[in-house]
CSV table of C-alpha atoms in Angstrom, one decimal:
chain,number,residue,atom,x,y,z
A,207,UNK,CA,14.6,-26.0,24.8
A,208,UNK,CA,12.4,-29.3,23.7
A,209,UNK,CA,11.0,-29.5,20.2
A,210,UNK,CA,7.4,-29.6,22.4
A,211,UNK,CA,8.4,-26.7,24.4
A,212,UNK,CA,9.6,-25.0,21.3
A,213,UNK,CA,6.7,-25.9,19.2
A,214,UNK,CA,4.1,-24.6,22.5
A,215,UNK,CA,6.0,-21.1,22.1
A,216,UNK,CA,5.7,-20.6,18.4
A,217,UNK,CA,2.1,-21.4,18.5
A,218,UNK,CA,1.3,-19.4,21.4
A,219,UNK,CA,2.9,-16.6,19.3
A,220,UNK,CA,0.7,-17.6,15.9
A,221,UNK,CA,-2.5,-17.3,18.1
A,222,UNK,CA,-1.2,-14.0,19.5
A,223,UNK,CA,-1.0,-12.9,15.7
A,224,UNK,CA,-3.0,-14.3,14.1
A,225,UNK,CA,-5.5,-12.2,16.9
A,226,UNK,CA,-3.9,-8.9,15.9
A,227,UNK,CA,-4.8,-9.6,12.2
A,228,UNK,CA,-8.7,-10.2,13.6
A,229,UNK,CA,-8.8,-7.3,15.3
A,230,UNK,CA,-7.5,-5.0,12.1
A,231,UNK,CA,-9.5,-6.4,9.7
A,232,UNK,CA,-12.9,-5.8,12.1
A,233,UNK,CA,-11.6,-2.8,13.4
A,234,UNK,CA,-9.5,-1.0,10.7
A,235,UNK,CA,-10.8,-2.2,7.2
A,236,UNK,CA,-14.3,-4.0,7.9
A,237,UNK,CA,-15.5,-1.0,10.2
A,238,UNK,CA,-17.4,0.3,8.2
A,239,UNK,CA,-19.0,-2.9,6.1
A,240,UNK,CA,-21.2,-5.3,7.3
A,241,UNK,CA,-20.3,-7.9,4.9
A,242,UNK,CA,-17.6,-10.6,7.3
A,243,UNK,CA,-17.4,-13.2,4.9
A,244,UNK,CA,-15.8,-16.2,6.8
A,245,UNK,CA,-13.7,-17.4,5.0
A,246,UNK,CA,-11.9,-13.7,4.1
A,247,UNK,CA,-11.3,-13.1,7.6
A,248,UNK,CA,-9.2,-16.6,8.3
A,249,UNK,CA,-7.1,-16.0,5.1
A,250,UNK,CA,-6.8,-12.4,6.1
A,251,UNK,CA,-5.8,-12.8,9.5
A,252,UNK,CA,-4.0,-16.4,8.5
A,253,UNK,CA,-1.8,-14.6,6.6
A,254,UNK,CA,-0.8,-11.5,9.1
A,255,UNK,CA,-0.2,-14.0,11.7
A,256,UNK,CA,2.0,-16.0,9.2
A,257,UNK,CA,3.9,-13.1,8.3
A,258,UNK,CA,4.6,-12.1,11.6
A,259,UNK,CA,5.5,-15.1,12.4
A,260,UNK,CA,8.8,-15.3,10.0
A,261,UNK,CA,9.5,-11.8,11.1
A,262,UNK,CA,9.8,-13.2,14.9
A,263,UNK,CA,12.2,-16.2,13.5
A,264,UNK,CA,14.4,-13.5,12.0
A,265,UNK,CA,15.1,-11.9,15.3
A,266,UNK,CA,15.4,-15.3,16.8
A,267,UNK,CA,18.1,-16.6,14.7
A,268,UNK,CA,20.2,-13.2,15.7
A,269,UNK,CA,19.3,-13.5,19.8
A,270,UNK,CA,19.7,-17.6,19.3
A,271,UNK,CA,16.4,-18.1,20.9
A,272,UNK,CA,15.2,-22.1,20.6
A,273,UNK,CA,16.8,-25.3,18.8
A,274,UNK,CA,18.5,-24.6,15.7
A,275,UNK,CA,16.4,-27.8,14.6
A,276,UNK,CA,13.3,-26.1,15.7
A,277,UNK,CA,14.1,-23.5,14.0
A,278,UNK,CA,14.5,-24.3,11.1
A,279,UNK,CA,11.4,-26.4,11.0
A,280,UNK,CA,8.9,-23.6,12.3
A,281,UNK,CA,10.7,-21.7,8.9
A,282,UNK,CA,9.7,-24.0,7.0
A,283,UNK,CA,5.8,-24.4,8.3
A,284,UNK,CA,5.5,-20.8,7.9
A,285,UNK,CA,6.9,-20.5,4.5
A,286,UNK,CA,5.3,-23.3,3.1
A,287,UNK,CA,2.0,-22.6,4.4
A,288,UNK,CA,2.6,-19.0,3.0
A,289,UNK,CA,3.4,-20.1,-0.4
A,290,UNK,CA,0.0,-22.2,-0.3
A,291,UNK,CA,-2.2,-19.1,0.9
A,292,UNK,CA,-0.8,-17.0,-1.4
A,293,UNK,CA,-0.3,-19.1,-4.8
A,294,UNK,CA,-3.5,-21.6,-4.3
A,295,UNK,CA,-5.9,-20.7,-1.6
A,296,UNK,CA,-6.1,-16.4,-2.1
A,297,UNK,CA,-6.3,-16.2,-6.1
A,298,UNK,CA,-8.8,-19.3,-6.3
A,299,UNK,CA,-11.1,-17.4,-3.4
A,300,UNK,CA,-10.9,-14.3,-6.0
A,301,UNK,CA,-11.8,-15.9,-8.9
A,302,UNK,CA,-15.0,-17.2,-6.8
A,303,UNK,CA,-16.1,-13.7,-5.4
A,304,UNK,CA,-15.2,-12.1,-8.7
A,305,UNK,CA,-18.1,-14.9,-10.1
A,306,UNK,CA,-20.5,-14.2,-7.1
A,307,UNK,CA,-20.4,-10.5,-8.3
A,308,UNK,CA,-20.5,-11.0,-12.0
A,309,UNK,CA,-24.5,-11.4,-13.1
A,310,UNK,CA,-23.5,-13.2,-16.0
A,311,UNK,CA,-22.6,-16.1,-14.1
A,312,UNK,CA,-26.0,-18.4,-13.3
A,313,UNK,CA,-26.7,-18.5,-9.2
A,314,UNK,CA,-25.6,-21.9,-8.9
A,315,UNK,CA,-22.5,-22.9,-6.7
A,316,UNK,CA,-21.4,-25.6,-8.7
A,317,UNK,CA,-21.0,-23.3,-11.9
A,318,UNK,CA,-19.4,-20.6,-10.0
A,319,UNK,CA,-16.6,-23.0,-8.6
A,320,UNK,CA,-16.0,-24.5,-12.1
A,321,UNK,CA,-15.9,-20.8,-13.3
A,322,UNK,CA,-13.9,-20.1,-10.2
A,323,UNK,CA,-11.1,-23.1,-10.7
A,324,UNK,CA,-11.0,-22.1,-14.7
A,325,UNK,CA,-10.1,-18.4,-13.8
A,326,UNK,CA,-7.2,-19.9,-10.9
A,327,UNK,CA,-5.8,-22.6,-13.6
A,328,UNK,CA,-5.4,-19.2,-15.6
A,329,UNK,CA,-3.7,-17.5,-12.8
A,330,UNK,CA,-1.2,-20.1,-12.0
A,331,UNK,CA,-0.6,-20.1,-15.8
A,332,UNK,CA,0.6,-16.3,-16.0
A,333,UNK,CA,2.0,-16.7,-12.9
A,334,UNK,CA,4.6,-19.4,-14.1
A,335,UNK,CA,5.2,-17.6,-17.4
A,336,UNK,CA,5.9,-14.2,-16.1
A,337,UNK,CA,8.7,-15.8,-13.4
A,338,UNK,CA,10.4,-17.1,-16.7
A,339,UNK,CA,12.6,-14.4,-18.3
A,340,UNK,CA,13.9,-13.7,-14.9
A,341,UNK,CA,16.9,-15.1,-13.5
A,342,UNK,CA,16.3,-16.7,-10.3
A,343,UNK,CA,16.9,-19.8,-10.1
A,344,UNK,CA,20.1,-22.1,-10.3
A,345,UNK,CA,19.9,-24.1,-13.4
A,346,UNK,CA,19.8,-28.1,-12.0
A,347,UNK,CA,16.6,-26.9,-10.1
A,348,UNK,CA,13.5,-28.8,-11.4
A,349,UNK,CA,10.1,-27.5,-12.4
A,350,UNK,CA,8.3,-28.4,-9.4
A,351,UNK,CA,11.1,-27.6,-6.6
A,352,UNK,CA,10.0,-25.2,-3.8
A,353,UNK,CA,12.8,-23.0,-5.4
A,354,UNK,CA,10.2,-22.6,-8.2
A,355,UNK,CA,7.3,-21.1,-6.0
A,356,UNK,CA,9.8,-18.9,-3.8
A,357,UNK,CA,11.6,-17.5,-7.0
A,358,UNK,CA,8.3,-16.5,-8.6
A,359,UNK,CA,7.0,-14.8,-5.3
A,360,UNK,CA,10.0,-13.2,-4.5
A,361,UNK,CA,9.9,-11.0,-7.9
A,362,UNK,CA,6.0,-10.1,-7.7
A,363,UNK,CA,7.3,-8.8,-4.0
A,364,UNK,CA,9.9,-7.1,-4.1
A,365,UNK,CA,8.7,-5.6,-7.0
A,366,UNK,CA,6.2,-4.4,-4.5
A,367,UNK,CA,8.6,-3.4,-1.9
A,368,UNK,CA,10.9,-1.6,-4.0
A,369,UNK,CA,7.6,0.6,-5.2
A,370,UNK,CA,6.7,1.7,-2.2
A,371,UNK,CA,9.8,1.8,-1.1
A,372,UNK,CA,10.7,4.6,-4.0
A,373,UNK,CA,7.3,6.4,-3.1
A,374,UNK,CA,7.8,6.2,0.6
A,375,UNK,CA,11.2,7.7,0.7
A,376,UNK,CA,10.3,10.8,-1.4
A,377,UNK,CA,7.0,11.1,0.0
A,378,UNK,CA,7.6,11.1,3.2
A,379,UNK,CA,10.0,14.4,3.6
A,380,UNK,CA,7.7,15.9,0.7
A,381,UNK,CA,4.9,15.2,3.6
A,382,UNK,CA,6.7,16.4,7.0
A,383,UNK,CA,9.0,19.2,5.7
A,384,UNK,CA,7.0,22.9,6.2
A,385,UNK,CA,9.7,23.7,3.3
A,386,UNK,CA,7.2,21.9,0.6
A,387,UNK,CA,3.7,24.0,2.5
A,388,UNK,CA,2.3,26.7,0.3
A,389,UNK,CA,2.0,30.2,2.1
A,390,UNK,CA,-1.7,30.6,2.8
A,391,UNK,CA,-3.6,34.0,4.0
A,392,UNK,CA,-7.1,33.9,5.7
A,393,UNK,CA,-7.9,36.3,2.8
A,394,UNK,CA,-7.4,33.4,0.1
A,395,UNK,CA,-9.6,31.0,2.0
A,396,UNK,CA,-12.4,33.7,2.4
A,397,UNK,CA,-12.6,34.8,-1.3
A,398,UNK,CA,-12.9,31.3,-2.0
A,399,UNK,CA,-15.8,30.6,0.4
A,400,UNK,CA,-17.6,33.7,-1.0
A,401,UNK,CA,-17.1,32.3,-4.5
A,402,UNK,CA,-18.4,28.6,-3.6
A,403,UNK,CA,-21.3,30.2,-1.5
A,404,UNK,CA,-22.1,32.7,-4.6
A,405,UNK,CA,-22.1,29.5,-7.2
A,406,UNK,CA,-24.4,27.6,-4.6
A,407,UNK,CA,-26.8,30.6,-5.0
A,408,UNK,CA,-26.5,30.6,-8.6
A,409,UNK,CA,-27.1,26.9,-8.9
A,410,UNK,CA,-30.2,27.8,-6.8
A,411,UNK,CA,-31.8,30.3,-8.4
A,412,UNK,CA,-31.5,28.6,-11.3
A,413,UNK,CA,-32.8,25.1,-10.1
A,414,UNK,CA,-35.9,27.1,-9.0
A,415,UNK,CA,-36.1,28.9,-12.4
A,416,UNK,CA,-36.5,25.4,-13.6
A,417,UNK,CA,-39.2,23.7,-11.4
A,418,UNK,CA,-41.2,26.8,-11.7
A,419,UNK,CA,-41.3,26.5,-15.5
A,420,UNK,CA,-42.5,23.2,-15.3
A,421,UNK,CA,-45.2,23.8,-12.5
A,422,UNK,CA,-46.6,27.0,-15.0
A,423,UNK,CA,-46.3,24.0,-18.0
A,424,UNK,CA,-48.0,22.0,-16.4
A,425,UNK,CA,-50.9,24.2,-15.2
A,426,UNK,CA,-51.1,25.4,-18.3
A,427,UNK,CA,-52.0,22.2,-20.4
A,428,UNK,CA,-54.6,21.8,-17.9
A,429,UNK,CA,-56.5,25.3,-19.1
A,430,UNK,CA,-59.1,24.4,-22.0
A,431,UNK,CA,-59.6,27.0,-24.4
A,432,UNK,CA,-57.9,29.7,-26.0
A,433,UNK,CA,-56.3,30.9,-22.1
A,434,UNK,CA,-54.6,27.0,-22.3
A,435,UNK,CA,-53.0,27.7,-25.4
A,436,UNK,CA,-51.9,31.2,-24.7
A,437,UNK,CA,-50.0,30.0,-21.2
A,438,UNK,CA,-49.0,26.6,-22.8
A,439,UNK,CA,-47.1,29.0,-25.9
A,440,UNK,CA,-45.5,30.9,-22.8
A,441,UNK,CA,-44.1,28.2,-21.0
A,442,UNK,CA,-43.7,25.5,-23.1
A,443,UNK,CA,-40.6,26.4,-24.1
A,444,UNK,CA,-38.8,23.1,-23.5
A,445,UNK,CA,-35.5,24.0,-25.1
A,446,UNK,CA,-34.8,26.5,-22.7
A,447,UNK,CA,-35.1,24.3,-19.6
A,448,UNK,CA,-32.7,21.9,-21.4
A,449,UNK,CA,-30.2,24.9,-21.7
A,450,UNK,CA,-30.8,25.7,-18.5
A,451,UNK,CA,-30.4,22.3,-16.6
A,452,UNK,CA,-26.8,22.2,-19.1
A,453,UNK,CA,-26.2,25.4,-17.2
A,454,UNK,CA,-26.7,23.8,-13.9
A,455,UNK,CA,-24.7,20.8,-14.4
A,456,UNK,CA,-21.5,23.2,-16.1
A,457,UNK,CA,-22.2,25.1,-12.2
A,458,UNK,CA,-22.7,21.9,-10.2
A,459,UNK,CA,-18.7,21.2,-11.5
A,460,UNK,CA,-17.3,24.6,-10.6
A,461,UNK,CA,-18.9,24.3,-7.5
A,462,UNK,CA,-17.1,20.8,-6.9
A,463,UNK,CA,-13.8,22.2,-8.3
A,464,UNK,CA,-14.6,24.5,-5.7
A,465,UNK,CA,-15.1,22.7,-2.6
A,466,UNK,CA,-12.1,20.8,-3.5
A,467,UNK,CA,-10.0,23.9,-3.7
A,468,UNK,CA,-11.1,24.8,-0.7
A,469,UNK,CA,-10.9,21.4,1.0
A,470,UNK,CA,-7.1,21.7,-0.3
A,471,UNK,CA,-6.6,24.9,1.2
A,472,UNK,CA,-8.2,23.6,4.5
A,473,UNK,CA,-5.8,21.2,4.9
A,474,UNK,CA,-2.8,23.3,3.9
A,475,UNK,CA,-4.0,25.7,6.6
A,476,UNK,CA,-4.0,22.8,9.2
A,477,UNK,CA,-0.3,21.4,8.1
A,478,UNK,CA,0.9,25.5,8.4
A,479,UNK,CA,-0.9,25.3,12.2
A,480,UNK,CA,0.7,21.9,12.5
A,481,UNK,CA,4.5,22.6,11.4
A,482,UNK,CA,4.8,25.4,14.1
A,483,UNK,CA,4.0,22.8,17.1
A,484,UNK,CA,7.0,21.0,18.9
A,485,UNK,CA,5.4,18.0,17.1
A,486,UNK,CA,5.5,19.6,14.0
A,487,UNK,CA,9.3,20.9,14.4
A,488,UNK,CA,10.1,17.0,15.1
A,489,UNK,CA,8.2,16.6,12.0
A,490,UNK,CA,10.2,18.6,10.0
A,491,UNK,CA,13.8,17.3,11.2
A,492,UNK,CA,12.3,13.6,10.3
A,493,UNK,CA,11.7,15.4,6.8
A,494,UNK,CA,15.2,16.7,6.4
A,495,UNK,CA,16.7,13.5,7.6
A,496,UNK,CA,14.8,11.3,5.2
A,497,UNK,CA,15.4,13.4,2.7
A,498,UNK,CA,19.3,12.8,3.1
A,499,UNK,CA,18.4,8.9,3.0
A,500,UNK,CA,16.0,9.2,0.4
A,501,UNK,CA,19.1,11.3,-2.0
A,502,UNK,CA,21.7,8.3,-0.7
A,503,UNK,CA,19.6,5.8,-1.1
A,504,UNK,CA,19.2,7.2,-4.9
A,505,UNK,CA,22.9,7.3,-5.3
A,506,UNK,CA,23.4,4.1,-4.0
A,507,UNK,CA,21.0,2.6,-5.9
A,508,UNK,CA,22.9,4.4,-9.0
A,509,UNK,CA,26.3,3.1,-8.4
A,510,UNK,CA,25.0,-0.4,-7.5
A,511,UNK,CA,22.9,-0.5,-11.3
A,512,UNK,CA,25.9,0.9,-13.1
A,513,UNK,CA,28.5,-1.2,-11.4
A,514,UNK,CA,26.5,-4.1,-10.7
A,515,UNK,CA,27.6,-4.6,-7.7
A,516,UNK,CA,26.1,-6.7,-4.3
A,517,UNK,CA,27.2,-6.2,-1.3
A,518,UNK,CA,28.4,-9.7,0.4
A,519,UNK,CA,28.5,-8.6,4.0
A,520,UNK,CA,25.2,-6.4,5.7
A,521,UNK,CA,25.4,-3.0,6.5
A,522,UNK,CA,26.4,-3.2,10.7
A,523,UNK,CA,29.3,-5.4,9.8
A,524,UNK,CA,31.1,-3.4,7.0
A,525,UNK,CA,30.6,-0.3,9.5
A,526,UNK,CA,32.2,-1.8,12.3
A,527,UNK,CA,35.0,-3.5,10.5
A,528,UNK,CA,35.5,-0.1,9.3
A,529,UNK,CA,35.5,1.7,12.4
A,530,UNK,CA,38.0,-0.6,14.0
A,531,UNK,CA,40.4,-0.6,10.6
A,532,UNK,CA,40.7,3.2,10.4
A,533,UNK,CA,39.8,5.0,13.6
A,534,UNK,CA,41.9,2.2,15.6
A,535,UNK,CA,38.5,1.7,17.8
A,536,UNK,CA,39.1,-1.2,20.0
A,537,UNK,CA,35.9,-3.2,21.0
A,538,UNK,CA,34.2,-6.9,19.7
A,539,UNK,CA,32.8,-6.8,16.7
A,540,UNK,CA,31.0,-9.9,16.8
A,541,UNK,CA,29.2,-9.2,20.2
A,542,UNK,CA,28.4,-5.3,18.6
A,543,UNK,CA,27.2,-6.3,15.2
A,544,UNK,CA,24.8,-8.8,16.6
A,545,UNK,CA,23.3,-6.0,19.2
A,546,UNK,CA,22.9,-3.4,16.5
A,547,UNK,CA,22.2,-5.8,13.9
A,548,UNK,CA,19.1,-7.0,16.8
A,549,UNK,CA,18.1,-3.8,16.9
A,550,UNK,CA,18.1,-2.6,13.8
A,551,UNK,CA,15.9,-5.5,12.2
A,552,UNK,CA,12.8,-4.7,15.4
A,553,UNK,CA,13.2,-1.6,14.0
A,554,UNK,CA,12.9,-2.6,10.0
A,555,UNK,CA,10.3,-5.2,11.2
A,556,UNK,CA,8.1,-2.7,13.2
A,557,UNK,CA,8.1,0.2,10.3
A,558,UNK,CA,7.5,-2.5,7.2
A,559,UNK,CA,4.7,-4.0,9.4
A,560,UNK,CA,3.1,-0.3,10.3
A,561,UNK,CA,4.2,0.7,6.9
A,562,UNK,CA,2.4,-1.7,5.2
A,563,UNK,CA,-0.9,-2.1,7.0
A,564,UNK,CA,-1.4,2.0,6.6
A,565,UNK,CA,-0.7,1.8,2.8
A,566,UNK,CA,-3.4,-1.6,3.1
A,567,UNK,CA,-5.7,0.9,5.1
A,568,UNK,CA,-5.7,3.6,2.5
A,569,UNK,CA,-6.0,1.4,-0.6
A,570,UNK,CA,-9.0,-0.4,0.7
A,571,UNK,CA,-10.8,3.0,1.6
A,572,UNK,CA,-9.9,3.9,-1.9
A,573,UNK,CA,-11.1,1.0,-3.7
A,574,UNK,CA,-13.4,-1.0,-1.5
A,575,UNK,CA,-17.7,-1.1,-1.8
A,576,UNK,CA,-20.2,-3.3,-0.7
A,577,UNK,CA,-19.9,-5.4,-3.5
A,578,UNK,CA,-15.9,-5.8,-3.9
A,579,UNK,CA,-14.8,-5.8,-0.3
A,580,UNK,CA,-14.1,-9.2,-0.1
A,581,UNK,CA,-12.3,-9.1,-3.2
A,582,UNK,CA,-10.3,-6.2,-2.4
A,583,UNK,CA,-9.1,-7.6,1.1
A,584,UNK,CA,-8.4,-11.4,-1.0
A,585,UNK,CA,-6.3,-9.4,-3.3
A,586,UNK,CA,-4.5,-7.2,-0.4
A,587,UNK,CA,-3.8,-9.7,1.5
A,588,UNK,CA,-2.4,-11.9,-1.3
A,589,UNK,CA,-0.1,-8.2,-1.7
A,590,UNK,CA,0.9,-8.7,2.2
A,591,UNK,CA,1.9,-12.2,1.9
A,592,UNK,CA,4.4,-11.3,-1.1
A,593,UNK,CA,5.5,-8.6,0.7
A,594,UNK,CA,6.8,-10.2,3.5
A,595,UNK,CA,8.0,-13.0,2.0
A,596,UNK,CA,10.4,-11.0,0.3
A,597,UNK,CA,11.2,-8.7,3.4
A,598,UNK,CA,12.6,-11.8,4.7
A,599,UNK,CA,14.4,-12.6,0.9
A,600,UNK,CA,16.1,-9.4,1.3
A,601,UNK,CA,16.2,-8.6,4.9
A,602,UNK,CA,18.6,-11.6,4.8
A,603,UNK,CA,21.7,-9.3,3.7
A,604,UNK,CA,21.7,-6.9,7.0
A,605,UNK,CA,22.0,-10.3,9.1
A,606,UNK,CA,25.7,-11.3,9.3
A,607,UNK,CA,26.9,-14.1,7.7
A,608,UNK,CA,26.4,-16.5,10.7
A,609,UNK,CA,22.6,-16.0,11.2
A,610,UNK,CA,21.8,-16.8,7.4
A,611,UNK,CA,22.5,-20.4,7.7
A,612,UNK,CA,19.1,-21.3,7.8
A,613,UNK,CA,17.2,-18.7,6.3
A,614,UNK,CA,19.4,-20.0,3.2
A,615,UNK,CA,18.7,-22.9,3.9
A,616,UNK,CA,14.8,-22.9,4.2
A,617,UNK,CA,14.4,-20.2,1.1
A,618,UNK,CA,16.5,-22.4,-1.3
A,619,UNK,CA,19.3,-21.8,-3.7
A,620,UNK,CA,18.0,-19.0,-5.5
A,621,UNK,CA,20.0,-16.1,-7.0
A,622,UNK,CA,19.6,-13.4,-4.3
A,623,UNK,CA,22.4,-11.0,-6.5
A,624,UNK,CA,19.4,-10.8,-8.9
A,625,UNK,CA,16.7,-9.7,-6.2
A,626,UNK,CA,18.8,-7.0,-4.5
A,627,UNK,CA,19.6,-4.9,-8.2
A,628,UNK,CA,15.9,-5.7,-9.4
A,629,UNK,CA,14.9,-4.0,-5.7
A,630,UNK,CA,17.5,-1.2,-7.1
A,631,UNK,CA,16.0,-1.2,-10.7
A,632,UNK,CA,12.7,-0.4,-10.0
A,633,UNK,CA,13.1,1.6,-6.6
A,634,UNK,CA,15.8,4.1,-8.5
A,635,UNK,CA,12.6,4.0,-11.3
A,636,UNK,CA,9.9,4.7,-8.1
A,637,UNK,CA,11.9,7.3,-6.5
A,638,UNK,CA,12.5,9.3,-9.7
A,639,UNK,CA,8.8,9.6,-11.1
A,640,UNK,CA,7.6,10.4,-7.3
A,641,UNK,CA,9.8,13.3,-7.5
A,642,UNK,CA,8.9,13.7,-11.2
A,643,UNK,CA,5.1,13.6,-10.4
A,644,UNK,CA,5.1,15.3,-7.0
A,645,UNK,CA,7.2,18.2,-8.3
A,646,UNK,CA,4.0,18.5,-10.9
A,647,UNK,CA,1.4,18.3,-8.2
A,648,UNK,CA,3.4,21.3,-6.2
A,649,UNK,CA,4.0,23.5,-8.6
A,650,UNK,CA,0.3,23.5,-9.9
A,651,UNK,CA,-1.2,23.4,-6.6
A,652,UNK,CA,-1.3,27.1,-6.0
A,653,UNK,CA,-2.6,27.7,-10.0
A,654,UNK,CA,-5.7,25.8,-9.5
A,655,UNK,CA,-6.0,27.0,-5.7
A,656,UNK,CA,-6.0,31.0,-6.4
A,657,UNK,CA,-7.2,30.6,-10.1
């Protein structure tokens, strides 16, 4: 193909994505807002389509779809463009919102950009300094190479990935297995609506107790003469309302204990229901399966910290070669390792996409208001951009060797050794406190359910 016909392609593609990313932020995290700032949802949806976009060159350097030339320029585009979004554009966009919120900060627009471009000086600051006692760079790089920019991304990300990462792969069978499902009656859902509905009553009663008080105090002062004074001295008795509204307020928390409790055991009741569909048995062999990876991924990541060892050639490879080597299998393991290895990266491309807009989803809900929203999706989206950028950083050891060429090319010489055991580092760190935590959470789950 032409560069033009080339080029035509990749941006019919970009507008295709950078679409999707319009219709999830209106649809999945602005739903329920009515604050569309402009200029939040073009970075927002800027950045999706962007990230998409180096996810489809990935699976067009291992199908060889357009120019090698062309390819290698649309990486470039996309990851330039993508370090200016997320190093200049997103955090300088923060600092602004963060002044629009903060009342200290007069109501002028010129003040609140100088504020603004003070805070993102600051950011670009910490930013340099905390990619320093890393090693990722080769030494004859300058200060201002690309290498510089990618380097410092590529730890904030991966960092990222490899939390999740940790979270995701002990969460997940902690979440489909009907193993980790407490044993629920209808009996222990039924005392524990009697005793919210009896603390409702109680909170009631004594609400009442209080406004009648004040009605009879204030009736009272309104009496002249000696029958004023005789009801005010009855009534007026203002330190037992205040022990009695302290009352209410120690009830009002039971009662929300309470409801939570029972919220809890809702939901337990639903994933019981749940695990004993067919959808729910597929469920639980996803759980078991994960939780196989999840223990070698663990172990892996163990052996690879205390040997320091990298693998040099990606996963489909080293399994083939070792296929053909001791089980005397006789087929091409060039044409096979560039199928599977196809196949395999839709499929890591598809789940870290999904993945990550569902965590993006849940953290917004979690965090967002009226007031932050737009900082929130800045900062999230920032988070994506770093993400994928070091999806690609990593992703580039399960290509073989052949389909590298210019992914190496466009990301630099950095020290990618150093990024795959900092990904095991902190995912062996991740991993181990979800399983710390979680195994908390369980075990206390039924205390504070049938206490």
């Amino acid at each position: 193909m032409s560069l033009v016909v080339d080029s035509i392609v990749m941006m019919l593609s970009l507008v295709i994505f950078f679409g999707g990313g319009y219709v999830f932020f209106l649809k999945g995290l602005f739903k329920d807002y009515e604050v569309h700032h402009f200029v939040v949802w073009v970075v927002f949806s800027v950045t999706f389509a962007l990230s998409c976009t180096m996810f489809e060159l990935i699976i067009f350097e291992i199908i060889g779809w357009l120019d090698a030339s062309s390819r290698l320029i649309c990486w470039k585009i996309a990851l330039y463009s993508m370090l200016t979004i997320v190093i200049l554009i997103i955090p300088f966009y923060i600092g602004y919102f963060v002044m629009v919120n903060f009342k200290l900060v007069p109501k002028i627009r010129i003040i609140r950009v100088a504020f603004a471009s003070a805070a993102w000086l600051g950011f670009l600051f910490l930013f340099w300094k905390l990619g320093d006692p890393f090693p990722i760079l080769s030494p004859r790089h300058g200060i201002f190479s690309i290498e510089q920019c990618i380097g410092r991304v590529g730890v904030f990300g991966v960092t990222l990935m490899a939390v999740l990462s940790g979270f995701g792969a002990v969460n997940c069978p902690y979440t489909y297995m009907s193993y980790f499902v407490r044993s629920i009656t209808d009996n222990d859902i039924q005392d524990l609506e009697r005793r919210l509905l009896q603390t409702m009553d109680q909170i009631l009663l004594k609400k009442k107790r209080i406004a009648m008080t004040e009605r009879e105090q204030l009736s009272g002062s309104n009496k002249p003469g000696f029958w004023g004074y005789f009801s005010n001295s009855l009534s007026s008795n203002s330190s037992t309302i205040s022990q009695i509204k302290q009352d209410v307020q120690a009830t009002e928390e039971v009662s929300r204990q309470l409801f939570l409790e029972l919220v809890d055991l809702r939901n337990t009741e639903d994933r019981i229901r749940f695990s004993k569909t067919f959808k729910g048995k597929y469920f639980n062999f996803l759980g078991y399966f994960f939780s196989i990876y999840c223990i070698g991924k663990i172990f892996m990541a163990s052996i690879n910290i205390i040997f320091d060892r990298v693998g040099k050639t990606d996963l489909i490879t080293r399994g083939i070669e070792i296929a053909v080597k001791y089980f005397a299998i006789q087929f091409d393991v060039v044409f096979w390792s560039q199928q599977i290895s196809f196949w395999l990266i839709g499929i890591m491309v598809v789940t870290s996409i999904r993945g990550l807009l569902i965590t993006l989803t849940k953290f917004f809900y979690a965090l967002a208001s009226t007031r932050s929203s737009n900082i929130i999706v800045l900062a999230l989206a920032q988070l994506m951009g770093m993400y994928f950028v070091s999806s690609v950083l990593l992703m580039r050891m399960n290509m073989p060797l052949k389909y590298r060429t210019i992914i190496t090319e466009v990301l630099g010489e950095l020290q990618f050794s150093f990024y795959h055991r900092w990904f095991d580092v902190i995912f062996l760190i991740s991993a181990l406190s979800s399983i710390f935590f979680l195994s908390i959470a369980h075990k206390s789950a039924p205390e504070s359910s049938y206490s």
